PDB file of C-alpha atoms in Angstrom:
ATOM      1  CA  UNK N 654     -46.738  52.349   5.566  1.00  0.00           C
ATOM      2  CA  UNK N 655     -43.362  53.766   4.521  1.00  0.00           C
ATOM      3  CA  UNK N 656     -40.425  51.474   4.020  1.00  0.00           C
ATOM      4  CA  UNK N 657     -37.233  51.671   6.053  1.00  0.00           C
ATOM      5  CA  UNK N 658     -35.202  52.975   3.090  1.00  0.00           C
ATOM      6  CA  UNK N 659     -37.691  55.804   2.464  1.00  0.00           C
ATOM      7  CA  UNK N 660     -37.296  56.746   6.131  1.00  0.00           C
ATOM      8  CA  UNK N 661     -33.499  56.743   5.736  1.00  0.00           C
ATOM      9  CA  UNK N 662     -33.776  59.053   2.701  1.00  0.00           C
ATOM     10  CA  UNK N 663     -35.955  61.449   4.722  1.00  0.00           C
ATOM     11  CA  UNK N 664     -33.500  61.414   7.628  1.00  0.00           C
ATOM     12  CA  UNK N 665     -36.016  59.800   9.990  1.00  0.00           C
ATOM     13  CA  UNK N 666     -33.624  56.897  10.556  1.00  0.00           C
ATOM     14  CA  UNK N 667     -29.879  57.563  10.819  1.00  0.00           C
ATOM     15  CA  UNK N 668     -27.479  56.097   8.273  1.00  0.00           C
ATOM     16  CA  UNK N 669     -23.813  56.171   7.375  1.00  0.00           C
ATOM     17  CA  UNK N 670     -24.100  58.109   4.111  1.00  0.00           C
ATOM     18  CA  UNK N 671     -21.425  57.452   1.501  1.00  0.00           C
ATOM     19  CA  UNK N 672     -22.941  59.516  -1.341  1.00  0.00           C
ATOM     20  CA  UNK N 673     -26.076  61.428  -2.284  1.00  0.00           C
ATOM     21  CA  UNK N 674     -27.368  63.249  -5.340  1.00  0.00           C
ATOM     22  CA  UNK N 675     -30.811  64.407  -6.484  1.00  0.00           C
ATOM     23  CA  UNK N 676     -31.999  60.898  -7.460  1.00  0.00           C
ATOM     24  CA  UNK N 677     -29.966  58.455  -5.357  1.00  0.00           C
ATOM     25  CA  UNK N 678     -28.673  57.808  -1.864  1.00  0.00           C
ATOM     26  CA  UNK N 679     -25.893  55.420  -0.844  1.00  0.00           C
ATOM     27  CA  UNK N 680     -25.098  54.257   2.670  1.00  0.00           C
ATOM     28  CA  UNK N 681     -23.277  51.523   4.561  1.00  0.00           C
ATOM     29  CA  UNK N 682     -25.214  48.307   5.181  1.00  0.00           C
ATOM     30  CA  UNK N 683     -25.719  47.945   8.935  1.00  0.00           C
ATOM     31  CA  UNK N 684     -25.454  44.145   8.620  1.00  0.00           C
ATOM     32  CA  UNK N 685     -21.665  44.682   8.820  1.00  0.00           C
ATOM     33  CA  UNK N 686     -21.083  41.443   6.892  1.00  0.00           C
ATOM     34  CA  UNK N 687     -18.128  42.875   4.954  1.00  0.00           C
ATOM     35  CA  UNK N 688     -15.989  45.993   5.100  1.00  0.00           C
ATOM     36  CA  UNK N 689     -17.540  48.824   3.080  1.00  0.00           C
ATOM     37  CA  UNK N 690     -20.706  46.959   2.015  1.00  0.00           C
ATOM     38  CA  UNK N 691     -22.777  49.816   0.581  1.00  0.00           C
ATOM     39  CA  UNK N 692     -26.404  50.004  -0.500  1.00  0.00           C
ATOM     40  CA  UNK N 693     -27.394  52.286  -3.385  1.00  0.00           C
ATOM     41  CA  UNK N 694     -31.074  53.236  -3.571  1.00  0.00           C
ATOM     42  CA  UNK N 695     -33.253  55.514  -5.677  1.00  0.00           C
ATOM     43  CA  UNK N 696     -34.859  58.379  -3.783  1.00  0.00           C
ATOM     44  CA  UNK N 697     -38.164  57.597  -5.486  1.00  0.00           C
ATOM     45  CA  UNK N 698     -39.779  54.521  -3.961  1.00  0.00           C
ATOM     46  CA  UNK N 699     -40.042  51.461  -6.167  1.00  0.00           C
ATOM     47  CA  UNK N 700     -40.151  47.855  -5.063  1.00  0.00           C
ATOM     48  CA  UNK N 701     -37.360  46.468  -7.226  1.00  0.00           C
ATOM     49  CA  UNK N 702     -35.809  46.469 -10.694  1.00  0.00           C
ATOM     50  CA  UNK N 703     -39.081  45.209 -12.187  1.00  0.00           C
ATOM     51  CA  UNK N 704     -41.159  48.289 -11.340  1.00  0.00           C
ATOM     52  CA  UNK N 705     -38.544  51.055 -11.197  1.00  0.00           C
ATOM     53  CA  UNK N 706     -38.947  53.692 -13.892  1.00  0.00           C
ATOM     54  CA  UNK N 707     -36.078  53.950 -16.353  1.00  0.00           C
ATOM     55  CA  UNK N 708     -34.873  57.383 -15.175  1.00  0.00           C
ATOM     56  CA  UNK N 709     -34.376  56.275 -11.570  1.00  0.00           C
ATOM     57  CA  UNK N 710     -33.020  52.869 -12.538  1.00  0.00           C
ATOM     58  CA  UNK N 711     -30.358  54.503 -14.734  1.00  0.00           C
ATOM     59  CA  UNK N 712     -29.477  56.915 -11.924  1.00  0.00           C
ATOM     60  CA  UNK N 713     -29.181  54.059  -9.408  1.00  0.00           C
ATOM     61  CA  UNK N 714     -26.896  52.048 -11.679  1.00  0.00           C
ATOM     62  CA  UNK N 715     -24.799  55.145 -12.470  1.00  0.00           C
ATOM     63  CA  UNK N 716     -24.358  55.790  -8.744  1.00  0.00           C
ATOM     64  CA  UNK N 717     -23.370  52.155  -8.176  1.00  0.00           C
ATOM     65  CA  UNK N 718     -20.723  52.611 -10.877  1.00  0.00           C
ATOM     66  CA  UNK N 719     -19.501  55.910  -9.365  1.00  0.00           C
ATOM     67  CA  UNK N 720     -19.127  54.317  -5.933  1.00  0.00           C
ATOM     68  CA  UNK N 721     -17.457  51.222  -7.415  1.00  0.00           C
ATOM     69  CA  UNK N 722     -14.891  53.369  -9.232  1.00  0.00           C
ATOM     70  CA  UNK N 723     -14.270  55.395  -6.074  1.00  0.00           C
ATOM     71  CA  UNK N 724     -13.673  52.253  -4.019  1.00  0.00           C
ATOM     72  CA  UNK N 725     -11.154  50.922  -6.562  1.00  0.00           C
ATOM     73  CA  UNK N 726      -9.448  54.173  -7.627  1.00  0.00           C
ATOM     74  CA  UNK N 727      -9.353  56.036  -4.292  1.00  0.00           C
ATOM     75  CA  UNK N 728      -9.873  53.552  -1.454  1.00  0.00           C
ATOM     76  CA  UNK N 729      -7.403  50.769  -2.260  1.00  0.00           C
ATOM     77  CA  UNK N 730      -9.805  48.002  -3.272  1.00  0.00           C
ATOM     78  CA  UNK N 731      -9.089  45.743  -6.244  1.00  0.00           C
ATOM     79  CA  UNK N 732     -12.651  45.150  -7.427  1.00  0.00           C
ATOM     80  CA  UNK N 733     -16.306  45.133  -6.417  1.00  0.00           C
ATOM     81  CA  UNK N 734     -19.353  42.927  -6.536  1.00  0.00           C
ATOM     82  CA  UNK N 735     -22.556  44.717  -7.544  1.00  0.00           C
ATOM     83  CA  UNK N 736     -25.612  42.653  -6.666  1.00  0.00           C
ATOM     84  CA  UNK N 737     -29.389  43.025  -6.686  1.00  0.00           C
ATOM     85  CA  UNK N 738     -32.218  40.788  -5.523  1.00  0.00           C
ATOM     86  CA  UNK N 739     -35.638  41.481  -7.054  1.00  0.00           C
ATOM     87  CA  UNK N 740     -38.551  39.553  -5.598  1.00  0.00           C
ATOM     88  CA  UNK N 741     -39.128  37.214  -2.696  1.00  0.00           C
ATOM     89  CA  UNK N 742     -37.862  34.172  -4.609  1.00  0.00           C
ATOM     90  CA  UNK N 743     -34.619  36.054  -5.331  1.00  0.00           C
ATOM     91  CA  UNK N 744     -34.189  36.613  -1.570  1.00  0.00           C
ATOM     92  CA  UNK N 745     -35.080  40.309  -1.602  1.00  0.00           C
ATOM     93  CA  UNK N 746     -35.562  41.306   2.031  1.00  0.00           C
ATOM     94  CA  UNK N 747     -36.222  45.062   1.865  1.00  0.00           C
ATOM     95  CA  UNK N 748     -38.811  45.949  -0.735  1.00  0.00           C
ATOM     96  CA  UNK N 749     -37.254  49.168  -2.009  1.00  0.00           C
ATOM     97  CA  UNK N 750     -34.889  48.766  -4.960  1.00  0.00           C
ATOM     98  CA  UNK N 751     -31.294  48.572  -3.819  1.00  0.00           C
ATOM     99  CA  UNK N 752     -27.949  47.624  -5.306  1.00  0.00           C
ATOM    100  CA  UNK N 753     -25.305  46.121  -3.063  1.00  0.00           C
ATOM    101  CA  UNK N 754     -21.783  47.371  -3.788  1.00  0.00           C
ATOM    102  CA  UNK N 755     -19.290  45.144  -1.996  1.00  0.00           C
ATOM    103  CA  UNK N 756     -15.664  46.292  -2.234  1.00  0.00           C
ATOM    104  CA  UNK N 757     -13.196  43.445  -2.681  1.00  0.00           C
ATOM    105  CA  UNK N 758      -9.532  42.587  -2.184  1.00  0.00           C
ATOM    106  CA  UNK N 759      -7.762  39.368  -3.048  1.00  0.00           C
ATOM    107  CA  UNK N 760      -7.909  36.927  -0.148  1.00  0.00           C
ATOM    108  CA  UNK N 761     -10.727  38.750   1.670  1.00  0.00           C
ATOM    109  CA  UNK N 762     -12.494  35.435   2.293  1.00  0.00           C
ATOM    110  CA  UNK N 763     -15.800  36.498   0.741  1.00  0.00           C
ATOM    111  CA  UNK N 764     -17.415  33.916  -1.561  1.00  0.00           C
ATOM    112  CA  UNK N 765     -20.298  35.537  -3.414  1.00  0.00           C
ATOM    113  CA  UNK N 766     -20.874  32.709  -5.901  1.00  0.00           C
ATOM    114  CA  UNK N 767     -22.855  30.012  -4.122  1.00  0.00           C
ATOM    115  CA  UNK N 768     -23.827  28.335  -7.409  1.00  0.00           C
ATOM    116  CA  UNK N 769     -20.763  26.276  -8.228  1.00  0.00           C
ATOM    117  CA  UNK N 770     -22.024  22.872  -9.305  1.00  0.00           C
ATOM    118  CA  UNK N 771     -22.523  22.610 -13.042  1.00  0.00           C
ATOM    119  CA  UNK N 772     -25.946  21.338 -14.033  1.00  0.00           C
ATOM    120  CA  UNK N 773     -26.817  19.373 -17.128  1.00  0.00           C
ATOM    121  CA  UNK N 774     -28.854  21.986 -18.998  1.00  0.00           C
ATOM    122  CA  UNK N 775     -29.931  22.208 -22.634  1.00  0.00           C
ATOM    123  CA  UNK N 776     -28.788  25.733 -23.440  1.00  0.00           C
ATOM    124  CA  UNK N 777     -30.371  25.686 -26.917  1.00  0.00           C
ATOM    125  CA  UNK N 778     -33.792  24.862 -25.423  1.00  0.00           C
ATOM    126  CA  UNK N 779     -33.386  27.459 -22.688  1.00  0.00           C
ATOM    127  CA  UNK N 780     -32.376  30.105 -25.206  1.00  0.00           C
ATOM    128  CA  UNK N 781     -35.488  29.416 -27.316  1.00  0.00           C
ATOM    129  CA  UNK N 782     -37.701  29.780 -24.244  1.00  0.00           C
ATOM    130  CA  UNK N 783     -36.088  32.963 -22.895  1.00  0.00           C
ATOM    131  CA  UNK N 784     -35.183  34.840 -26.092  1.00  0.00           C
ATOM    132  CA  UNK N 785     -36.817  38.242 -26.536  1.00  0.00           C
TER     133      UNK N 785
END
């Protein structure tokens, strides 16, 4: 069964396209939770950042950067948030890799950072466990 984003790429489902090239497609998020919220996806299906091949991952990130620069340099925004959720536990809801590009202005009322309370963590121990 094809995913909704694959159907958007094929034109089977309409979208508000912001940008397209040979490897990526970017369109407005229909959730309408913030002005200009854009999703950037690879045209080759992959579930998330963990299984996307390097060529398409690089293209997706490059497109996210291109759109971010456009929003700031040409559309009057002051910054952007670029976000990704990979996996159910990370709250991924559509299982086709996508980057959220959320254009920002001072005082827009958006609070992306839900994790605000500092936790007592042993950073040395964590570093030893996670170091590559």
